[in-house]
Amino acid sequence: MAGELKVTTTLNKPNLPVTSTQQLAYVLIEILPTETVAQVRMPLNFGFVLDHSGSMSGAKIEQLRDAVRLAIDRMADQDLVSLVVFNDHSDVIVESEPAADRGKLRRQVDRIHAGGGTAISKGMKKGLKEIEKGLAADRVNRMLLLTDGQTFGDEKECVELATDAGKKGIPVFALGLGEDWNEELLDEIAAASGGTSDFVAQPDEIVPLFTQTVQRTQQTVVQNAQLMVRMVAGVVPRQVWQVVPTIANLGYQPISDRDVQVALGEIEAKVGKALLVELLIPPRQPGKYRVAQTEVEYDVPATGVVDEKIRHDILINFTQDANEAKQYDANVMNIVEKVTAFKLQTRALEEAKAGNVAGATQKLRAAATRLLDLGEEELANAALQEADNLEKKGQMSAAGTKKLRYETRKLTQKLVEEEAEK
């Protein structure tokens, strides 16, 4: 059946001026499940893989236990849940089973205590085995990984396990707690599996984040989504950015000289996905032209929909009216500014890692200016503080690096919240 998705496109400028040169156009592509499937509820196959090393003692382990209990309470009886904990060893606390007997599950969660070192791969390996027991196309399969420390010597194996999870359709939501963990490794684990990563600054943030993760997983209704952008002669793609639910550089795979493909993966009800596509447009005479066509291919396993497609034309009007050519779409331009701030801090971190203090400092201050213009005063101050740290100490702080790395990804989060409230 058709009608599961709605696709809309909005240009940063509704009218391009008639010129003799190429012009850059930003196209916001919004993909949202319709009411037809928004109420669909797919059962979960959810695996917790949690660090319980010695550094997790005290408030961290207490909040962790509370978070797991509340997350399980949010699940339906038919949802499958498993729980693996790791330090320098790993233990299966809950083998994959339905979430119906919550009293039993709560008692098993109470067994989690802190102690030992950190070996993430051991937890991931057992966690993956438990999730695989309930692996099914008509379930939303997910691993939630949390650590507060560095793993040593098994980073390669962690990424290999994440890659294996991704091939089996098990995205990993990787969380780092506090300051002493390897953000590059968690990002790589998330990317290899098709999942996401995030920063948990304080123990009291664990509970709401676990709850939110389960709720968002429950809203997953579309799977295996792919976007194809077919362009007319002369139109050149530059970059493809995901802007909802978070900012990420998706890149694209060229299929031909006019066709590119972007993997979208899962799409949540209410939130959907939004992309910002940068296109170079060749000169045109006055009039309205189709410059590209989007095609989204997707599955809705809960309703038996496989390889369904929806197409949408991208039209641009060329004008000789100077006033028309000055008009901008405020929402799209706001998103462009947020993506620009994200790009600046990303490049700053890369420059800092490479030892280019001057380049990193310059980009951090430029990012701070953008962030202030966007009303993000706290993040702007963090960027300025890290610029000062670089100039005075030659390096950025662990906390500041993580804050900028992860919080700038969420600059479009208000769009997600607004859509969820509708």
Coordinates of C-alpha atoms in Angstrom, one line a residue:
M1 CA 0.0 0.0 0.0
A2 CA 1.2 3.5 -0.7
G3 CA 0.8 6.7 1.4
E4 CA 3.0 5.7 4.3
L5 CA 5.4 8.7 3.9
K6 CA 5.0 12.4 3.0
V7 CA 7.9 14.1 1.3
T8 CA 8.2 17.9 1.0
T9 CA 11.0 20.1 -0.3
T10 CA 11.7 23.7 0.5
L11 CA 14.4 25.9 -1.1
N12 CA 16.4 28.5 0.8
K13 CA 15.4 30.9 -2.0
P14 CA 12.1 30.4 -3.7
N15 CA 13.4 32.4 -6.7
L16 CA 17.0 32.3 -8.1
P17 CA 18.2 35.3 -10.1
V18 CA 18.9 34.9 -13.8
T19 CA 22.7 34.9 -14.1
S20 CA 25.4 33.5 -16.4
T21 CA 27.1 31.4 -13.7
Q22 CA 26.3 28.5 -11.4
Q23 CA 24.4 29.2 -8.2
L24 CA 24.4 27.3 -4.9
A25 CA 20.9 26.3 -3.7
Y26 CA 20.0 24.6 -0.4
V27 CA 17.1 22.2 -0.5
L28 CA 15.4 21.0 2.7
I29 CA 13.9 17.6 2.2
E30 CA 11.5 16.5 4.9
I31 CA 10.3 12.9 5.1
L32 CA 7.6 12.2 7.6
P33 CA 5.4 9.1 8.2
T34 CA 1.7 9.8 7.7
E35 CA -1.1 9.0 10.0
T36 CA -1.5 5.7 8.1
V37 CA 1.5 4.3 9.8
A38 CA 2.2 6.7 12.7
Q39 CA 0.2 4.6 15.1
V40 CA 1.9 1.4 14.1
R41 CA 3.7 -0.2 17.0
M42 CA 6.4 -2.7 16.2
P43 CA 7.6 -4.9 19.1
L44 CA 11.1 -4.3 20.4
N45 CA 14.2 -6.6 20.6
F46 CA 16.2 -4.4 23.0
G47 CA 19.6 -5.3 24.5
F48 CA 21.3 -3.3 27.3
V49 CA 25.1 -3.5 27.3
L50 CA 26.3 -1.6 30.4
D51 CA 29.7 -0.8 32.0
H52 CA 29.8 -1.7 35.7
S53 CA 33.5 -1.2 36.2
G54 CA 34.9 0.3 39.4
S55 CA 34.6 3.9 38.1
M56 CA 30.8 3.4 37.9
S57 CA 30.5 3.2 41.7
G58 CA 28.2 5.5 43.7
A59 CA 25.7 7.7 42.0
K60 CA 26.5 6.4 38.6
I61 CA 25.6 2.8 39.3
E62 CA 22.5 3.8 41.3
Q63 CA 21.2 6.0 38.4
L64 CA 22.1 3.2 36.0
R65 CA 19.9 0.7 37.8
D66 CA 17.0 3.2 38.1
A67 CA 17.3 3.9 34.4
V68 CA 17.1 0.3 33.3
R69 CA 14.1 -0.3 35.6
L70 CA 12.2 2.7 34.2
A71 CA 13.1 1.8 30.6
I72 CA 11.8 -1.8 31.1
D73 CA 8.6 -0.3 32.6
R74 CA 8.1 1.6 29.4
M75 CA 8.2 -1.6 27.3
A76 CA 5.2 -3.7 26.3
D77 CA 4.8 -7.3 27.5
Q78 CA 5.7 -8.7 24.1
D79 CA 8.9 -6.7 23.8
L80 CA 12.1 -8.7 24.2
V81 CA 14.8 -7.4 26.6
S82 CA 18.3 -8.6 27.5
L83 CA 20.9 -7.2 29.9
V84 CA 24.7 -7.7 29.7
V85 CA 27.1 -6.0 32.0
F86 CA 30.9 -5.7 31.5
N87 CA 34.0 -4.7 33.3
D88 CA 37.2 -6.6 32.4
H89 CA 34.8 -9.6 32.1
S90 CA 31.2 -9.7 31.0
D91 CA 28.1 -11.4 32.4
V92 CA 24.6 -11.9 31.1
I93 CA 22.2 -10.6 33.8
V94 CA 19.0 -11.1 31.8
E95 CA 18.9 -13.5 28.9
S96 CA 16.7 -12.4 26.0
E97 CA 13.1 -12.7 27.2
P98 CA 9.7 -10.9 27.1
A99 CA 9.4 -7.9 29.3
A100 CA 6.2 -9.1 30.9
D101 CA 7.6 -10.3 34.2
R102 CA 8.8 -6.9 35.4
G103 CA 9.2 -7.9 39.0
K104 CA 11.7 -10.6 38.0
L105 CA 13.5 -8.2 35.7
R106 CA 13.8 -5.6 38.5
R107 CA 15.3 -8.2 40.8
Q108 CA 17.9 -9.1 38.2
V109 CA 18.7 -5.4 37.6
D110 CA 19.4 -5.1 41.4
R111 CA 22.3 -7.5 40.9
I112 CA 24.3 -4.8 39.0
H113 CA 27.2 -3.7 41.1
A114 CA 30.4 -1.7 40.3
G115 CA 33.9 -3.2 40.2
G116 CA 36.8 -4.1 37.9
G117 CA 38.2 -2.6 34.7
T118 CA 36.8 -1.9 31.3
A119 CA 36.6 -4.2 28.2
I120 CA 33.8 -3.0 25.9
S121 CA 34.2 -5.7 23.3
K122 CA 33.4 -8.5 25.8
G123 CA 30.1 -6.8 26.7
M124 CA 29.3 -6.2 23.0
K125 CA 30.0 -9.7 22.0
K126 CA 27.6 -11.3 24.6
G127 CA 25.1 -8.5 24.1
L128 CA 24.9 -9.1 20.4
K129 CA 24.4 -12.9 21.0
E130 CA 21.4 -12.2 23.2
I131 CA 19.9 -9.8 20.7
E132 CA 20.4 -12.3 17.9
K133 CA 18.2 -14.8 19.7
G134 CA 15.2 -12.6 19.1
L135 CA 16.3 -11.1 15.8
A136 CA 13.4 -10.6 13.4
A137 CA 12.4 -8.3 10.6
D138 CA 9.1 -7.4 12.2
R139 CA 10.9 -6.2 15.4
V140 CA 12.9 -3.1 16.1
N141 CA 16.3 -4.5 17.0
R142 CA 18.5 -2.3 19.1
M143 CA 21.6 -2.3 21.4
L144 CA 22.1 0.4 24.0
L145 CA 25.7 0.6 25.1
L146 CA 26.9 2.8 28.0
T147 CA 30.4 3.2 29.3
D148 CA 32.3 5.8 31.4
G149 CA 35.8 4.6 30.7
Q150 CA 38.5 3.8 28.2
T151 CA 38.7 0.3 26.8
F152 CA 42.3 -0.8 26.1
G153 CA 43.5 -3.1 23.3
D154 CA 40.1 -4.2 22.0
E155 CA 39.1 -1.1 20.0
K156 CA 39.3 -2.9 16.7
E157 CA 37.2 -5.7 17.9
C158 CA 34.6 -3.3 19.1
V159 CA 34.3 -1.8 15.7
E160 CA 34.2 -5.2 14.0
L161 CA 31.3 -6.2 16.3
A162 CA 29.5 -3.0 15.5
T163 CA 29.9 -3.6 11.8
D164 CA 28.5 -7.1 12.3
A165 CA 25.6 -5.6 14.3
G166 CA 24.9 -3.2 11.4
K167 CA 24.9 -5.9 8.8
K168 CA 22.3 -7.8 10.9
G169 CA 20.1 -4.7 11.3
I170 CA 21.0 -3.9 15.0
P171 CA 21.9 -0.3 15.4
V172 CA 24.0 0.6 18.5
F173 CA 23.1 3.6 20.5
A174 CA 26.4 4.3 22.2
L175 CA 26.6 6.5 25.3
G176 CA 29.6 7.9 27.0
L177 CA 29.2 9.0 30.7
G178 CA 31.4 11.7 32.2
E179 CA 34.7 12.8 30.7
D180 CA 37.1 9.8 30.6
W181 CA 36.0 7.8 27.6
N182 CA 37.0 7.6 23.9
E183 CA 34.5 9.7 21.9
E184 CA 36.1 8.7 18.6
L185 CA 35.6 5.0 19.3
L186 CA 32.0 5.4 20.4
D187 CA 31.3 7.5 17.3
E188 CA 32.9 4.8 15.1
I189 CA 30.9 2.0 16.9
A190 CA 27.7 4.0 16.2
A191 CA 28.5 4.8 12.6
A192 CA 29.6 1.2 11.8
S193 CA 26.3 -0.2 13.1
G194 CA 24.0 2.5 11.7
G195 CA 23.3 3.9 15.1
T196 CA 24.0 7.1 17.0
S197 CA 26.2 8.2 19.9
D198 CA 25.8 10.8 22.6
F199 CA 27.4 12.4 25.7
V200 CA 26.0 11.9 29.2
A201 CA 27.6 14.7 31.2
Q202 CA 26.1 13.8 34.7
P203 CA 24.7 10.6 36.3
D204 CA 21.3 12.2 36.7
E205 CA 21.0 12.4 32.9
I206 CA 21.1 8.6 32.5
V207 CA 17.5 8.0 33.5
P208 CA 15.8 10.5 31.1
L209 CA 18.1 9.5 28.3
F210 CA 17.4 5.8 28.7
T211 CA 13.7 6.5 28.8
Q212 CA 13.9 8.7 25.8
T213 CA 15.8 6.0 23.9
V214 CA 13.2 3.4 24.5
Q215 CA 10.4 5.8 23.6
R216 CA 12.0 6.8 20.3
T217 CA 12.8 3.1 19.5
Q218 CA 9.1 2.4 20.0
Q219 CA 8.3 5.1 17.4
T220 CA 10.4 3.4 14.7
V221 CA 7.9 2.5 11.9
V222 CA 9.9 2.7 8.7
Q223 CA 13.0 0.7 8.0
N224 CA 15.7 0.3 5.3
A225 CA 14.9 3.7 3.8
Q226 CA 17.0 4.9 0.9
L227 CA 16.9 8.3 -0.8
M228 CA 17.7 8.6 -4.5
V229 CA 18.3 12.1 -5.9
R230 CA 18.1 12.2 -9.7
M231 CA 19.3 15.5 -11.2
V232 CA 18.9 17.0 -14.6
A233 CA 21.9 17.7 -16.8
G234 CA 24.3 20.4 -15.3
V235 CA 23.1 20.1 -11.7
V236 CA 25.9 19.1 -9.4
P237 CA 25.4 17.7 -5.8
R238 CA 27.9 19.1 -3.2
Q239 CA 26.9 17.7 0.3
V240 CA 24.0 16.0 2.0
W241 CA 23.4 16.7 5.6
Q242 CA 20.9 15.1 7.9
V243 CA 19.4 17.8 10.1
V244 CA 16.6 15.9 11.8
P245 CA 16.7 14.2 14.2
T246 CA 20.3 15.4 14.6
I247 CA 22.9 17.0 12.4
A248 CA 25.2 14.6 10.6
N249 CA 27.1 14.5 7.3
L250 CA 25.5 11.6 5.4
G251 CA 27.6 11.9 2.3
Y252 CA 26.2 10.1 -0.8
Q253 CA 27.0 7.3 -3.1
P254 CA 27.2 8.2 -6.8
I255 CA 25.0 5.9 -8.9
S256 CA 25.7 7.7 -12.2
D257 CA 26.8 11.1 -13.3
R258 CA 23.2 12.4 -12.5
D259 CA 22.0 10.0 -9.7
V260 CA 23.2 9.8 -6.0
Q261 CA 21.9 7.6 -3.3
V262 CA 21.8 8.2 0.5
A263 CA 21.1 5.6 3.1
L264 CA 18.5 6.8 5.6
G265 CA 17.9 3.6 7.7
E266 CA 15.1 3.9 10.2
I267 CA 12.5 6.6 10.3
E268 CA 10.5 7.5 13.4
A269 CA 6.8 8.4 13.6
K270 CA 6.2 12.1 14.4
V271 CA 9.8 13.1 14.1
G272 CA 10.7 11.7 10.6
K273 CA 13.9 12.7 8.9
A274 CA 15.0 15.9 7.3
L275 CA 18.0 16.5 5.0
L276 CA 19.7 19.6 3.7
V277 CA 21.0 19.0 0.2
E278 CA 23.5 21.5 -1.4
L279 CA 23.1 21.7 -5.2
L280 CA 25.0 23.7 -7.7
I281 CA 22.5 24.9 -10.3
P282 CA 23.5 25.9 -13.9
P283 CA 22.2 29.1 -15.5
R284 CA 18.6 29.2 -16.8
Q285 CA 16.3 31.6 -18.6
P286 CA 13.3 33.0 -16.6
G287 CA 10.8 30.4 -15.7
K288 CA 10.2 27.4 -13.5
Y289 CA 12.3 24.3 -14.0
R290 CA 12.5 20.8 -12.5
V291 CA 16.2 20.5 -11.4
A292 CA 15.9 17.1 -9.6
Q293 CA 13.6 14.4 -8.4
T294 CA 13.8 12.7 -5.0
E295 CA 12.8 9.0 -4.6
V296 CA 12.5 7.4 -1.2
E297 CA 12.4 3.6 -1.1
Y298 CA 11.3 2.1 2.2
D299 CA 9.9 -0.9 4.1
V300 CA 7.1 -0.9 6.8
P301 CA 7.6 -4.5 8.2
A302 CA 4.6 -4.2 10.6
T303 CA 2.2 -3.8 7.7
G304 CA 4.0 -6.0 5.2
V305 CA 5.1 -3.1 3.0
V306 CA 8.4 -3.8 1.2
D307 CA 10.3 -1.7 -1.4
E308 CA 7.6 0.9 -1.6
K309 CA 8.6 4.1 -3.4
I310 CA 7.5 7.8 -3.2
R311 CA 8.8 10.4 -5.6
H312 CA 8.8 14.2 -5.4
D313 CA 10.0 16.9 -7.9
I314 CA 12.4 19.7 -6.9
L315 CA 11.3 22.8 -8.8
I316 CA 13.2 26.1 -9.0
N317 CA 11.9 29.4 -10.4
F318 CA 14.4 31.7 -12.1
T319 CA 13.5 35.4 -12.1
Q320 CA 14.7 38.7 -13.4
D321 CA 12.9 40.6 -10.7
A322 CA 15.5 41.8 -8.2
N323 CA 13.1 41.9 -5.3
E324 CA 11.9 38.4 -5.9
A325 CA 15.5 37.2 -6.0
K326 CA 16.2 38.7 -2.6
Q327 CA 13.5 36.6 -0.8
Y328 CA 14.7 33.9 1.5
D329 CA 13.0 31.1 3.5
A330 CA 13.8 32.0 7.1
N331 CA 13.5 28.4 8.4
V332 CA 15.8 26.9 5.8
M333 CA 18.4 29.6 6.3
N334 CA 18.3 29.1 10.1
I335 CA 19.0 25.4 9.5
V336 CA 21.9 26.4 7.1
E337 CA 23.4 28.5 9.9
K338 CA 23.1 25.6 12.4
V339 CA 24.8 23.2 10.0
T340 CA 27.5 25.8 9.4
A341 CA 28.1 26.1 13.2
F342 CA 28.4 22.3 13.4
K343 CA 30.8 22.2 10.5
L344 CA 33.0 24.9 12.1
Q345 CA 33.3 23.1 15.4
T346 CA 33.9 19.8 13.6
R347 CA 36.8 21.3 11.6
A348 CA 38.1 23.0 14.8
L349 CA 38.4 19.6 16.6
E350 CA 40.1 18.1 13.5
E351 CA 42.6 21.0 13.5
A352 CA 43.2 20.7 17.2
K353 CA 43.9 17.0 16.9
A354 CA 46.3 17.6 14.0
G355 CA 48.2 20.2 16.2
N356 CA 47.1 23.3 14.3
V357 CA 46.3 25.5 17.2
A358 CA 45.9 28.7 15.2
G359 CA 43.5 27.1 12.8
A360 CA 41.5 25.4 15.5
T361 CA 41.3 28.6 17.5
Q362 CA 40.1 30.6 14.6
K363 CA 37.4 28.1 13.7
L364 CA 36.2 27.9 17.4
R365 CA 35.8 31.6 17.6
A366 CA 33.9 31.7 14.2
A367 CA 31.7 28.9 15.6
A368 CA 31.1 30.9 18.7
T369 CA 30.0 33.9 16.7
R370 CA 27.5 31.7 14.7
L371 CA 26.2 30.1 17.9
L372 CA 25.7 33.5 19.6
D373 CA 23.7 34.6 16.5
L374 CA 21.6 31.5 16.9
G375 CA 20.9 32.3 20.6
E376 CA 23.1 29.4 21.8
E377 CA 24.9 31.3 24.4
E378 CA 26.1 28.4 26.5
L379 CA 27.6 26.6 23.5
A380 CA 29.1 29.8 22.3
N381 CA 30.8 30.3 25.7
A382 CA 32.1 26.7 25.6
A383 CA 33.6 27.3 22.2
L384 CA 35.3 30.5 23.4
Q385 CA 36.6 28.8 26.5
E386 CA 38.1 26.0 24.4
A387 CA 39.7 28.6 22.1
D388 CA 41.3 30.1 25.2
N389 CA 42.4 26.7 26.4
L390 CA 44.1 26.0 23.1
E391 CA 45.9 29.4 23.2
K392 CA 47.1 29.1 26.8
K393 CA 47.6 25.4 27.3
G394 CA 47.9 24.0 23.8
Q395 CA 45.0 21.7 24.1
M396 CA 41.2 21.5 24.7
S397 CA 39.6 20.1 27.8
A398 CA 38.0 16.7 27.7
A399 CA 34.6 18.0 28.9
G400 CA 34.6 21.0 26.5
T401 CA 35.6 18.8 23.5
K402 CA 32.7 16.4 24.2
K403 CA 30.2 19.2 24.9
L404 CA 31.0 20.8 21.5
R405 CA 31.2 17.5 19.6
Y406 CA 27.8 16.3 20.8
E407 CA 25.7 19.3 21.6
T408 CA 26.2 21.0 18.3
R409 CA 24.7 17.9 16.7
K410 CA 21.5 18.8 18.6
L411 CA 21.1 22.4 17.3
T412 CA 18.1 21.3 15.3
Q413 CA 16.6 19.5 18.3
K414 CA 13.9 22.1 18.7
L415 CA 12.6 21.1 15.3
V416 CA 12.3 17.5 16.5
E417 CA 10.4 18.6 19.7
E418 CA 8.1 20.9 17.7
E419 CA 7.2 18.0 15.3
A420 CA 6.7 15.6 18.2
E421 CA 4.2 17.9 19.8
K422 CA 2.0 18.1 16.7

